[in-house]
Amino acid sequence: MRQHLHLHILLADTKARIATIILFTLVGSALFLSLFTSPTITIALAVSVGLIALTWWKPQSVLLGLLAYLPFEPFVLKWIPDDIYIFARYGSELVIYMLVGAVLLRMFWEEKKWKRSAFDVPFVFFLLAILASVVVNVVDPTVALLGARQLLRFLLLFFVVVQMAPSKKWMKSLLVVLTVVASSQVVLGGLQAITGGSLDTFLLPSERRTLGSIQLTEGTDQFWDPGQRVFGTMGRYDQLGIFLALVFLLIIGFLYDKRVGKKMKMICIAVLVLGLPVLVLTY
């Protein structure tokens, strides 16, 4: 018993020392970089290094945070300064690729087999369809890859979840996070409708961002009348509608779980009742 306790203390002490060394290394590197770059770039690089480490050690937590962040990304990007905009613009996408890499490396080192899913064969056909389209239409491979990545990055998340095989506790945490995010979008959508579009200018990411001759973000043109349709922080009413419809379906399925408490069910029902009119306003 004493030997077992001594082993735990030694392991905790080793982890504390490693964490201290990493912390001092990051602080020293940040101070060194600040001599040659702006403070915002230094902070962005430090956050990137932290995300890389967290993606390896806690991939499920990173995935949960990513899914909570993505609905707010268009609005958040609106306030990012130009010198670090490219990091913020493609940061979430890089996190997805890091998650894929971390999961594949863990499978290789731990000698785990690929978990098959019903989406494996359709995904292969989807890639073949993209390749055939590139060949037939003589599309530049770079252009085709940049266009296909809009869908591929989210399809990859599906395989990440399948291979990680998260626990039921994590799935419940995901549903809670999505419910909270959807509730915030419902509140914003309701305020947009009540104020007659007064919040549209504040929420809409209309500014174009470029890096030299490369256009990073084209911005969103509000071709509909103010207050006619709501979009929350997503910049597009159709994206908000798809997100709310997906979350509401998950909530409805959650309500049929007998293990869910009465208080939680009342919250879910309230989100549905208040959210359905907002969902209608996205069409």
PDB file of C-alpha atoms in Angstrom:
ATOM      1  CA  MET A   1       0.000   0.000   0.000  1.00  0.00           C
ATOM      2  CA  ARG A   2       2.803   2.406   0.938  1.00  0.00           C
ATOM      3  CA  GLN A   3       4.727   1.453  -2.194  1.00  0.00           C
ATOM      4  CA  HIS A   4       1.657   2.091  -4.329  1.00  0.00           C
ATOM      5  CA  LEU A   5       1.112   5.495  -2.669  1.00  0.00           C
ATOM      6  CA  HIS A   6       4.804   6.360  -3.121  1.00  0.00           C
ATOM      7  CA  LEU A   7       4.523   5.513  -6.831  1.00  0.00           C
ATOM      8  CA  HIS A   8       1.520   7.838  -7.242  1.00  0.00           C
ATOM      9  CA  ILE A   9       3.353  10.688  -5.465  1.00  0.00           C
ATOM     10  CA  LEU A  10       6.440  10.149  -7.636  1.00  0.00           C
ATOM     11  CA  LEU A  11       4.324  10.135 -10.798  1.00  0.00           C
ATOM     12  CA  ALA A  12       2.525  13.342  -9.755  1.00  0.00           C
ATOM     13  CA  ASP A  13       5.861  14.992  -8.940  1.00  0.00           C
ATOM     14  CA  THR A  14       7.250  14.020 -12.358  1.00  0.00           C
ATOM     15  CA  LYS A  15       4.191  15.428 -14.140  1.00  0.00           C
ATOM     16  CA  ALA A  16       4.482  18.663 -12.139  1.00  0.00           C
ATOM     17  CA  ARG A  17       8.142  19.038 -13.124  1.00  0.00           C
ATOM     18  CA  ILE A  18       7.388  18.402 -16.787  1.00  0.00           C
ATOM     19  CA  ALA A  19       4.548  20.942 -16.693  1.00  0.00           C
ATOM     20  CA  THR A  20       6.845  23.508 -15.039  1.00  0.00           C
ATOM     21  CA  ILE A  21       9.546  23.003 -17.677  1.00  0.00           C
ATOM     22  CA  ILE A  22       6.996  23.338 -20.495  1.00  0.00           C
ATOM     23  CA  LEU A  23       5.528  26.481 -18.902  1.00  0.00           C
ATOM     24  CA  PHE A  24       8.912  28.173 -18.544  1.00  0.00           C
ATOM     25  CA  THR A  25       9.843  27.152 -22.095  1.00  0.00           C
ATOM     26  CA  LEU A  26       6.646  28.672 -23.476  1.00  0.00           C
ATOM     27  CA  VAL A  27       7.080  31.884 -21.477  1.00  0.00           C
ATOM     28  CA  GLY A  28      10.714  32.194 -22.544  1.00  0.00           C
ATOM     29  CA  SER A  29       9.881  31.539 -26.186  1.00  0.00           C
ATOM     30  CA  ALA A  30       7.044  34.076 -26.047  1.00  0.00           C
ATOM     31  CA  LEU A  31       9.323  36.737 -24.572  1.00  0.00           C
ATOM     32  CA  PHE A  32      11.941  36.023 -27.235  1.00  0.00           C
ATOM     33  CA  LEU A  33       9.395  36.198 -30.065  1.00  0.00           C
ATOM     34  CA  SER A  34       7.978  39.462 -28.722  1.00  0.00           C
ATOM     35  CA  LEU A  35      11.326  41.102 -29.563  1.00  0.00           C
ATOM     36  CA  PHE A  36      10.765  40.446 -33.274  1.00  0.00           C
ATOM     37  CA  THR A  37       6.970  40.369 -33.701  1.00  0.00           C
ATOM     38  CA  SER A  38       3.914  42.168 -32.377  1.00  0.00           C
ATOM     39  CA  PRO A  39       2.392  41.065 -29.041  1.00  0.00           C
ATOM     40  CA  THR A  40      -0.770  39.835 -30.774  1.00  0.00           C
ATOM     41  CA  ILE A  41       1.204  37.504 -33.065  1.00  0.00           C
ATOM     42  CA  THR A  42       3.176  36.233 -30.077  1.00  0.00           C
ATOM     43  CA  ILE A  43      -0.046  35.466 -28.203  1.00  0.00           C
ATOM     44  CA  ALA A  44      -1.508  33.759 -31.293  1.00  0.00           C
ATOM     45  CA  LEU A  45       1.564  31.525 -31.644  1.00  0.00           C
ATOM     46  CA  ALA A  46       1.519  30.679 -27.923  1.00  0.00           C
ATOM     47  CA  VAL A  47      -2.165  29.722 -28.135  1.00  0.00           C
ATOM     48  CA  SER A  48      -1.395  27.594 -31.209  1.00  0.00           C
ATOM     49  CA  VAL A  49       1.318  25.666 -29.335  1.00  0.00           C
ATOM     50  CA  GLY A  50      -1.042  25.157 -26.408  1.00  0.00           C
ATOM     51  CA  LEU A  51      -3.749  23.839 -28.738  1.00  0.00           C
ATOM     52  CA  ILE A  52      -1.331  21.387 -30.330  1.00  0.00           C
ATOM     53  CA  ALA A  53      -0.404  19.985 -26.918  1.00  0.00           C
ATOM     54  CA  LEU A  54      -4.024  19.884 -25.753  1.00  0.00           C
ATOM     55  CA  THR A  55      -5.119  18.170 -28.979  1.00  0.00           C
ATOM     56  CA  TRP A  56      -2.712  15.339 -28.269  1.00  0.00           C
ATOM     57  CA  TRP A  57      -3.444  14.932 -24.553  1.00  0.00           C
ATOM     58  CA  LYS A  58      -7.175  15.784 -24.484  1.00  0.00           C
ATOM     59  CA  PRO A  59      -8.623  15.313 -28.004  1.00  0.00           C
ATOM     60  CA  GLN A  60     -12.194  14.858 -26.771  1.00  0.00           C
ATOM     61  CA  SER A  61     -12.064  18.115 -24.800  1.00  0.00           C
ATOM     62  CA  VAL A  62     -10.677  19.941 -27.832  1.00  0.00           C
ATOM     63  CA  LEU A  63     -13.421  18.502 -30.028  1.00  0.00           C
ATOM     64  CA  LEU A  64     -16.057  19.618 -27.522  1.00  0.00           C
ATOM     65  CA  GLY A  65     -14.613  23.134 -27.435  1.00  0.00           C
ATOM     66  CA  LEU A  66     -14.394  23.258 -31.226  1.00  0.00           C
ATOM     67  CA  LEU A  67     -18.054  22.309 -31.651  1.00  0.00           C
ATOM     68  CA  ALA A  68     -19.016  25.011 -29.154  1.00  0.00           C
ATOM     69  CA  TYR A  69     -16.877  27.629 -30.923  1.00  0.00           C
ATOM     70  CA  LEU A  70     -17.795  27.053 -34.581  1.00  0.00           C
ATOM     71  CA  PRO A  71     -21.321  28.594 -34.422  1.00  0.00           C
ATOM     72  CA  PHE A  72     -19.788  31.830 -33.079  1.00  0.00           C
ATOM     73  CA  GLU A  73     -16.775  31.877 -35.415  1.00  0.00           C
ATOM     74  CA  PRO A  74     -18.149  34.280 -38.086  1.00  0.00           C
ATOM     75  CA  PHE A  75     -19.020  36.844 -35.410  1.00  0.00           C
ATOM     76  CA  VAL A  76     -15.735  36.404 -33.512  1.00  0.00           C
ATOM     77  CA  LEU A  77     -13.682  36.840 -36.704  1.00  0.00           C
ATOM     78  CA  LYS A  78     -15.359  40.190 -37.240  1.00  0.00           C
ATOM     79  CA  TRP A  79     -13.406  41.654 -34.299  1.00  0.00           C
ATOM     80  CA  ILE A  80     -10.020  40.008 -34.924  1.00  0.00           C
ATOM     81  CA  PRO A  81      -7.228  42.475 -35.886  1.00  0.00           C
ATOM     82  CA  ASP A  82      -5.630  42.128 -39.316  1.00  0.00           C
ATOM     83  CA  ASP A  83      -2.177  41.027 -38.125  1.00  0.00           C
ATOM     84  CA  ILE A  84      -3.481  37.784 -36.614  1.00  0.00           C
ATOM     85  CA  TYR A  85      -6.604  37.356 -38.735  1.00  0.00           C
ATOM     86  CA  ILE A  86      -5.115  34.553 -40.817  1.00  0.00           C
ATOM     87  CA  PHE A  87      -4.398  32.552 -37.621  1.00  0.00           C
ATOM     88  CA  ALA A  88      -7.986  32.978 -36.413  1.00  0.00           C
ATOM     89  CA  ARG A  89      -9.515  32.417 -39.854  1.00  0.00           C
ATOM     90  CA  TYR A  90      -7.900  29.027 -40.412  1.00  0.00           C
ATOM     91  CA  GLY A  91      -7.306  28.134 -36.762  1.00  0.00           C
ATOM     92  CA  SER A  92     -10.444  26.025 -36.353  1.00  0.00           C
ATOM     93  CA  GLU A  93      -9.712  24.182 -39.590  1.00  0.00           C
ATOM     94  CA  LEU A  94      -6.161  23.416 -38.461  1.00  0.00           C
ATOM     95  CA  VAL A  95      -7.537  22.108 -35.170  1.00  0.00           C
ATOM     96  CA  ILE A  96      -9.660  19.630 -37.155  1.00  0.00           C
ATOM     97  CA  TYR A  97      -6.611  18.391 -39.054  1.00  0.00           C
ATOM     98  CA  MET A  98      -4.633  18.154 -35.796  1.00  0.00           C
ATOM     99  CA  LEU A  99      -7.441  16.076 -34.282  1.00  0.00           C
ATOM    100  CA  VAL A 100      -7.342  13.740 -37.284  1.00  0.00           C
ATOM    101  CA  GLY A 101      -3.558  13.447 -36.991  1.00  0.00           C
ATOM    102  CA  ALA A 102      -3.669  12.852 -33.226  1.00  0.00           C
ATOM    103  CA  VAL A 103      -6.312  10.143 -33.561  1.00  0.00           C
ATOM    104  CA  LEU A 104      -4.423   8.368 -36.367  1.00  0.00           C
ATOM    105  CA  LEU A 105      -1.118   8.496 -34.464  1.00  0.00           C
ATOM    106  CA  ARG A 106      -2.737   7.117 -31.321  1.00  0.00           C
ATOM    107  CA  MET A 107      -4.276   4.284 -33.357  1.00  0.00           C
ATOM    108  CA  PHE A 108      -0.861   3.493 -34.877  1.00  0.00           C
ATOM    109  CA  TRP A 109       1.066   3.544 -31.589  1.00  0.00           C
ATOM    110  CA  GLU A 110      -1.583   1.670 -29.640  1.00  0.00           C
ATOM    111  CA  GLU A 111      -2.087  -0.768 -32.561  1.00  0.00           C
ATOM    112  CA  LYS A 112      -5.820  -0.200 -32.698  1.00  0.00           C
ATOM    113  CA  LYS A 113      -7.881  -1.332 -35.664  1.00  0.00           C
ATOM    114  CA  TRP A 114      -9.904   1.034 -37.803  1.00  0.00           C
ATOM    115  CA  LYS A 115     -13.499   1.108 -36.585  1.00  0.00           C
ATOM    116  CA  ARG A 116     -15.779   0.638 -39.563  1.00  0.00           C
ATOM    117  CA  SER A 117     -18.892   2.742 -40.061  1.00  0.00           C
ATOM    118  CA  ALA A 118     -21.784   2.925 -42.512  1.00  0.00           C
ATOM    119  CA  PHE A 119     -20.242   6.074 -43.975  1.00  0.00           C
ATOM    120  CA  ASP A 120     -16.940   4.498 -45.129  1.00  0.00           C
ATOM    121  CA  VAL A 121     -18.086   3.384 -48.587  1.00  0.00           C
ATOM    122  CA  PRO A 122     -20.118   6.554 -49.391  1.00  0.00           C
ATOM    123  CA  PHE A 123     -17.088   8.637 -48.363  1.00  0.00           C
ATOM    124  CA  VAL A 124     -14.852   6.751 -50.816  1.00  0.00           C
ATOM    125  CA  PHE A 125     -17.401   7.309 -53.592  1.00  0.00           C
ATOM    126  CA  PHE A 126     -17.565  10.978 -52.649  1.00  0.00           C
ATOM    127  CA  LEU A 127     -13.787  11.293 -53.080  1.00  0.00           C
ATOM    128  CA  LEU A 128     -13.986   9.462 -56.414  1.00  0.00           C
ATOM    129  CA  ALA A 129     -16.744  11.838 -57.561  1.00  0.00           C
ATOM    130  CA  ILE A 130     -14.557  14.829 -56.697  1.00  0.00           C
ATOM    131  CA  LEU A 131     -11.622  13.306 -58.584  1.00  0.00           C
ATOM    132  CA  ALA A 132     -13.796  12.545 -61.634  1.00  0.00           C
ATOM    133  CA  SER A 133     -15.174  16.094 -61.609  1.00  0.00           C
ATOM    134  CA  VAL A 134     -11.641  17.536 -61.507  1.00  0.00           C
ATOM    135  CA  VAL A 135     -10.557  15.389 -64.480  1.00  0.00           C
ATOM    136  CA  VAL A 136     -13.680  15.889 -66.609  1.00  0.00           C
ATOM    137  CA  ASN A 137     -13.944  19.650 -66.028  1.00  0.00           C
ATOM    138  CA  VAL A 138     -10.152  20.186 -66.155  1.00  0.00           C
ATOM    139  CA  VAL A 139     -10.141  22.002 -62.832  1.00  0.00           C
ATOM    140  CA  ASP A 140      -6.908  23.141 -61.210  1.00  0.00           C
ATOM    141  CA  PRO A 141      -6.210  20.599 -58.394  1.00  0.00           C
ATOM    142  CA  THR A 142      -5.421  23.443 -55.970  1.00  0.00           C
ATOM    143  CA  VAL A 143      -8.751  25.130 -56.675  1.00  0.00           C
ATOM    144  CA  ALA A 144     -10.581  21.808 -56.395  1.00  0.00           C
ATOM    145  CA  LEU A 145      -8.914  21.008 -53.069  1.00  0.00           C
ATOM    146  CA  LEU A 146      -9.714  24.432 -51.619  1.00  0.00           C
ATOM    147  CA  GLY A 147     -13.342  24.040 -52.673  1.00  0.00           C
ATOM    148  CA  ALA A 148     -13.713  20.454 -51.445  1.00  0.00           C
ATOM    149  CA  ARG A 149     -12.201  21.232 -48.060  1.00  0.00           C
ATOM    150  CA  GLN A 150     -15.370  23.136 -47.093  1.00  0.00           C
ATOM    151  CA  LEU A 151     -17.129  19.767 -46.835  1.00  0.00           C
ATOM    152  CA  LEU A 152     -14.193  17.462 -46.200  1.00  0.00           C
ATOM    153  CA  ARG A 153     -13.174  19.104 -42.926  1.00  0.00           C
ATOM    154  CA  PHE A 154     -16.555  18.382 -41.350  1.00  0.00           C
ATOM    155  CA  LEU A 155     -16.738  14.880 -42.818  1.00  0.00           C
ATOM    156  CA  LEU A 156     -13.375  14.177 -41.200  1.00  0.00           C
ATOM    157  CA  LEU A 157     -14.856  15.151 -37.825  1.00  0.00           C
ATOM    158  CA  PHE A 158     -17.314  12.277 -38.202  1.00  0.00           C
ATOM    159  CA  PHE A 159     -14.477   9.777 -38.521  1.00  0.00           C
ATOM    160  CA  VAL A 160     -12.646  11.403 -35.606  1.00  0.00           C
ATOM    161  CA  VAL A 161     -15.666  10.831 -33.348  1.00  0.00           C
ATOM    162  CA  VAL A 162     -16.101   7.237 -34.557  1.00  0.00           C
ATOM    163  CA  GLN A 163     -12.453   6.340 -33.949  1.00  0.00           C
ATOM    164  CA  MET A 164     -12.330   8.046 -30.539  1.00  0.00           C
ATOM    165  CA  ALA A 165     -15.434   6.103 -29.460  1.00  0.00           C
ATOM    166  CA  PRO A 166     -16.415   8.642 -26.779  1.00  0.00           C
ATOM    167  CA  SER A 167     -18.256   7.569 -23.660  1.00  0.00           C
ATOM    168  CA  LYS A 168     -21.942   8.180 -22.945  1.00  0.00           C
ATOM    169  CA  LYS A 169     -20.893  10.829 -20.430  1.00  0.00           C
ATOM    170  CA  TRP A 170     -19.060  12.734 -23.167  1.00  0.00           C
ATOM    171  CA  MET A 171     -22.060  12.442 -25.492  1.00  0.00           C
ATOM    172  CA  LYS A 172     -24.299  13.930 -22.787  1.00  0.00           C
ATOM    173  CA  SER A 173     -21.772  16.736 -22.283  1.00  0.00           C
ATOM    174  CA  LEU A 174     -21.881  17.370 -26.030  1.00  0.00           C
ATOM    175  CA  LEU A 175     -25.672  17.585 -25.981  1.00  0.00           C
ATOM    176  CA  VAL A 176     -25.566  20.022 -23.056  1.00  0.00           C
ATOM    177  CA  VAL A 177     -23.012  22.210 -24.863  1.00  0.00           C
ATOM    178  CA  LEU A 178     -25.018  22.191 -28.099  1.00  0.00           C
ATOM    179  CA  THR A 179     -28.209  23.004 -26.169  1.00  0.00           C
ATOM    180  CA  VAL A 180     -26.526  25.998 -24.507  1.00  0.00           C
ATOM    181  CA  VAL A 181     -25.151  27.211 -27.851  1.00  0.00           C
ATOM    182  CA  ALA A 182     -28.538  26.749 -29.534  1.00  0.00           C
ATOM    183  CA  SER A 183     -30.233  28.635 -26.685  1.00  0.00           C
ATOM    184  CA  SER A 184     -27.910  31.599 -27.181  1.00  0.00           C
ATOM    185  CA  GLN A 185     -28.623  31.563 -30.911  1.00  0.00           C
ATOM    186  CA  VAL A 186     -32.359  31.419 -30.216  1.00  0.00           C
ATOM    187  CA  VAL A 187     -32.120  34.446 -27.908  1.00  0.00           C
ATOM    188  CA  LEU A 188     -30.135  36.423 -30.492  1.00  0.00           C
ATOM    189  CA  GLY A 189     -32.511  35.383 -33.276  1.00  0.00           C
ATOM    190  CA  GLY A 190     -35.506  36.417 -31.187  1.00  0.00           C
ATOM    191  CA  LEU A 191     -33.924  39.798 -30.438  1.00  0.00           C
ATOM    192  CA  GLN A 192     -33.252  40.285 -34.153  1.00  0.00           C
ATOM    193  CA  ALA A 193     -36.906  39.658 -34.936  1.00  0.00           C
ATOM    194  CA  ILE A 194     -38.214  41.839 -32.078  1.00  0.00           C
ATOM    195  CA  THR A 195     -35.943  44.805 -32.886  1.00  0.00           C
ATOM    196  CA  GLY A 196     -36.817  44.679 -36.571  1.00  0.00           C
ATOM    197  CA  GLY A 197     -33.270  44.089 -37.774  1.00  0.00           C
ATOM    198  CA  SER A 198     -31.527  46.694 -35.619  1.00  0.00           C
ATOM    199  CA  LEU A 199     -28.963  44.093 -34.559  1.00  0.00           C
ATOM    200  CA  ASP A 200     -28.229  42.906 -38.103  1.00  0.00           C
ATOM    201  CA  THR A 201     -25.388  45.339 -38.740  1.00  0.00           C
ATOM    202  CA  PHE A 202     -23.763  44.479 -35.412  1.00  0.00           C
ATOM    203  CA  LEU A 203     -23.965  40.714 -35.962  1.00  0.00           C
ATOM    204  CA  LEU A 204     -23.344  40.492 -39.719  1.00  0.00           C
ATOM    205  CA  PRO A 205     -19.716  39.780 -40.783  1.00  0.00           C
ATOM    206  CA  SER A 206     -19.907  42.012 -43.859  1.00  0.00           C
ATOM    207  CA  GLU A 207     -16.271  43.177 -44.077  1.00  0.00           C
ATOM    208  CA  ARG A 208     -13.916  41.573 -46.594  1.00  0.00           C
ATOM    209  CA  ARG A 209     -10.487  40.494 -45.357  1.00  0.00           C
ATOM    210  CA  THR A 210      -7.470  40.023 -47.632  1.00  0.00           C
ATOM    211  CA  LEU A 211      -3.826  39.000 -47.302  1.00  0.00           C
ATOM    212  CA  GLY A 212      -2.046  40.741 -50.141  1.00  0.00           C
ATOM    213  CA  SER A 213      -3.877  39.632 -53.277  1.00  0.00           C
ATOM    214  CA  ILE A 214      -5.472  36.630 -51.532  1.00  0.00           C
ATOM    215  CA  GLN A 215      -9.034  37.065 -50.280  1.00  0.00           C
ATOM    216  CA  LEU A 216      -9.415  35.368 -46.902  1.00  0.00           C
ATOM    217  CA  THR A 217     -13.060  36.271 -46.260  1.00  0.00           C
ATOM    218  CA  GLU A 218     -15.471  37.670 -48.807  1.00  0.00           C
ATOM    219  CA  GLY A 219     -17.978  38.950 -46.277  1.00  0.00           C
ATOM    220  CA  THR A 220     -21.744  38.467 -46.276  1.00  0.00           C
ATOM    221  CA  ASP A 221     -24.026  40.690 -48.353  1.00  0.00           C
ATOM    222  CA  GLN A 222     -27.414  41.195 -46.715  1.00  0.00           C
ATOM    223  CA  PHE A 223     -29.663  40.786 -49.748  1.00  0.00           C
ATOM    224  CA  TRP A 224     -32.759  40.271 -47.575  1.00  0.00           C
ATOM    225  CA  ASP A 225     -34.710  43.009 -45.794  1.00  0.00           C
ATOM    226  CA  PRO A 226     -33.533  43.825 -42.236  1.00  0.00           C
ATOM    227  CA  GLY A 227     -35.536  41.788 -39.718  1.00  0.00           C
ATOM    228  CA  GLN A 228     -36.984  39.552 -42.420  1.00  0.00           C
ATOM    229  CA  ARG A 229     -34.703  36.634 -41.561  1.00  0.00           C
ATOM    230  CA  VAL A 230     -32.566  35.931 -38.518  1.00  0.00           C
ATOM    231  CA  PHE A 231     -29.052  34.488 -38.510  1.00  0.00           C
ATOM    232  CA  GLY A 232     -27.643  34.868 -34.982  1.00  0.00           C
ATOM    233  CA  THR A 233     -23.840  34.857 -34.994  1.00  0.00           C
ATOM    234  CA  MET A 234     -23.546  32.614 -38.056  1.00  0.00           C
ATOM    235  CA  GLY A 235     -23.831  35.309 -40.703  1.00  0.00           C
ATOM    236  CA  ARG A 236     -26.294  33.311 -42.830  1.00  0.00           C
ATOM    237  CA  TYR A 237     -29.913  32.449 -42.032  1.00  0.00           C
ATOM    238  CA  ASP A 238     -29.656  29.064 -43.793  1.00  0.00           C
ATOM    239  CA  GLN A 239     -26.691  28.022 -41.632  1.00  0.00           C
ATOM    240  CA  LEU A 240     -28.553  28.974 -38.466  1.00  0.00           C
ATOM    241  CA  GLY A 241     -31.609  27.045 -39.647  1.00  0.00           C
ATOM    242  CA  ILE A 242     -29.607  23.877 -40.330  1.00  0.00           C
ATOM    243  CA  PHE A 243     -27.845  24.127 -36.961  1.00  0.00           C
ATOM    244  CA  LEU A 244     -31.059  24.657 -34.984  1.00  0.00           C
ATOM    245  CA  ALA A 245     -32.855  21.860 -36.831  1.00  0.00           C
ATOM    246  CA  LEU A 246     -30.009  19.435 -36.058  1.00  0.00           C
ATOM    247  CA  VAL A 247     -29.821  20.383 -32.371  1.00  0.00           C
ATOM    248  CA  PHE A 248     -33.609  20.262 -31.968  1.00  0.00           C
ATOM    249  CA  LEU A 249     -33.666  16.709 -33.387  1.00  0.00           C
ATOM    250  CA  LEU A 250     -30.996  15.689 -30.875  1.00  0.00           C
ATOM    251  CA  ILE A 251     -32.977  17.306 -28.049  1.00  0.00           C
ATOM    252  CA  ILE A 252     -36.171  15.493 -29.071  1.00  0.00           C
ATOM    253  CA  GLY A 253     -34.317  12.176 -29.029  1.00  0.00           C
ATOM    254  CA  PHE A 254     -32.842  13.102 -25.631  1.00  0.00           C
ATOM    255  CA  LEU A 255     -36.320  13.652 -24.199  1.00  0.00           C
ATOM    256  CA  TYR A 256     -37.168   9.978 -24.768  1.00  0.00           C
ATOM    257  CA  ASP A 257     -34.353   8.875 -22.458  1.00  0.00           C
ATOM    258  CA  LYS A 258     -35.991   7.720 -19.218  1.00  0.00           C
ATOM    259  CA  ARG A 259     -32.813   8.485 -17.252  1.00  0.00           C
ATOM    260  CA  VAL A 260     -33.111  12.225 -17.964  1.00  0.00           C
ATOM    261  CA  GLY A 261     -34.337  14.199 -14.970  1.00  0.00           C
ATOM    262  CA  LYS A 262     -37.559  16.197 -14.951  1.00  0.00           C
ATOM    263  CA  LYS A 263     -35.741  19.521 -14.588  1.00  0.00           C
ATOM    264  CA  MET A 264     -33.524  18.806 -17.597  1.00  0.00           C
ATOM    265  CA  LYS A 265     -36.551  17.791 -19.654  1.00  0.00           C
ATOM    266  CA  MET A 266     -38.319  21.053 -18.801  1.00  0.00           C
ATOM    267  CA  ILE A 267     -35.262  23.018 -19.956  1.00  0.00           C
ATOM    268  CA  CYS A 268     -35.145  21.078 -23.231  1.00  0.00           C
ATOM    269  CA  ILE A 269     -38.864  21.618 -23.837  1.00  0.00           C
ATOM    270  CA  ALA A 270     -38.453  25.348 -23.151  1.00  0.00           C
ATOM    271  CA  VAL A 271     -35.619  25.538 -25.693  1.00  0.00           C
ATOM    272  CA  LEU A 272     -37.799  23.774 -28.273  1.00  0.00           C
ATOM    273  CA  VAL A 273     -40.875  25.944 -27.643  1.00  0.00           C
ATOM    274  CA  LEU A 274     -38.889  29.193 -27.809  1.00  0.00           C
ATOM    275  CA  GLY A 275     -36.654  27.986 -30.626  1.00  0.00           C
ATOM    276  CA  LEU A 276     -39.221  26.764 -33.141  1.00  0.00           C
ATOM    277  CA  PRO A 277     -40.466  30.309 -34.042  1.00  0.00           C
ATOM    278  CA  VAL A 278     -36.825  31.366 -34.535  1.00  0.00           C
ATOM    279  CA  LEU A 279     -36.280  28.330 -36.750  1.00  0.00           C
ATOM    280  CA  VAL A 280     -39.265  29.399 -38.875  1.00  0.00           C
ATOM    281  CA  LEU A 281     -37.731  32.867 -39.247  1.00  0.00           C
ATOM    282  CA  THR A 282     -34.601  31.357 -40.835  1.00  0.00           C
ATOM    283  CA  TYR A 283     -36.549  30.235 -43.918  1.00  0.00           C
TER     284      TYR A 283
END
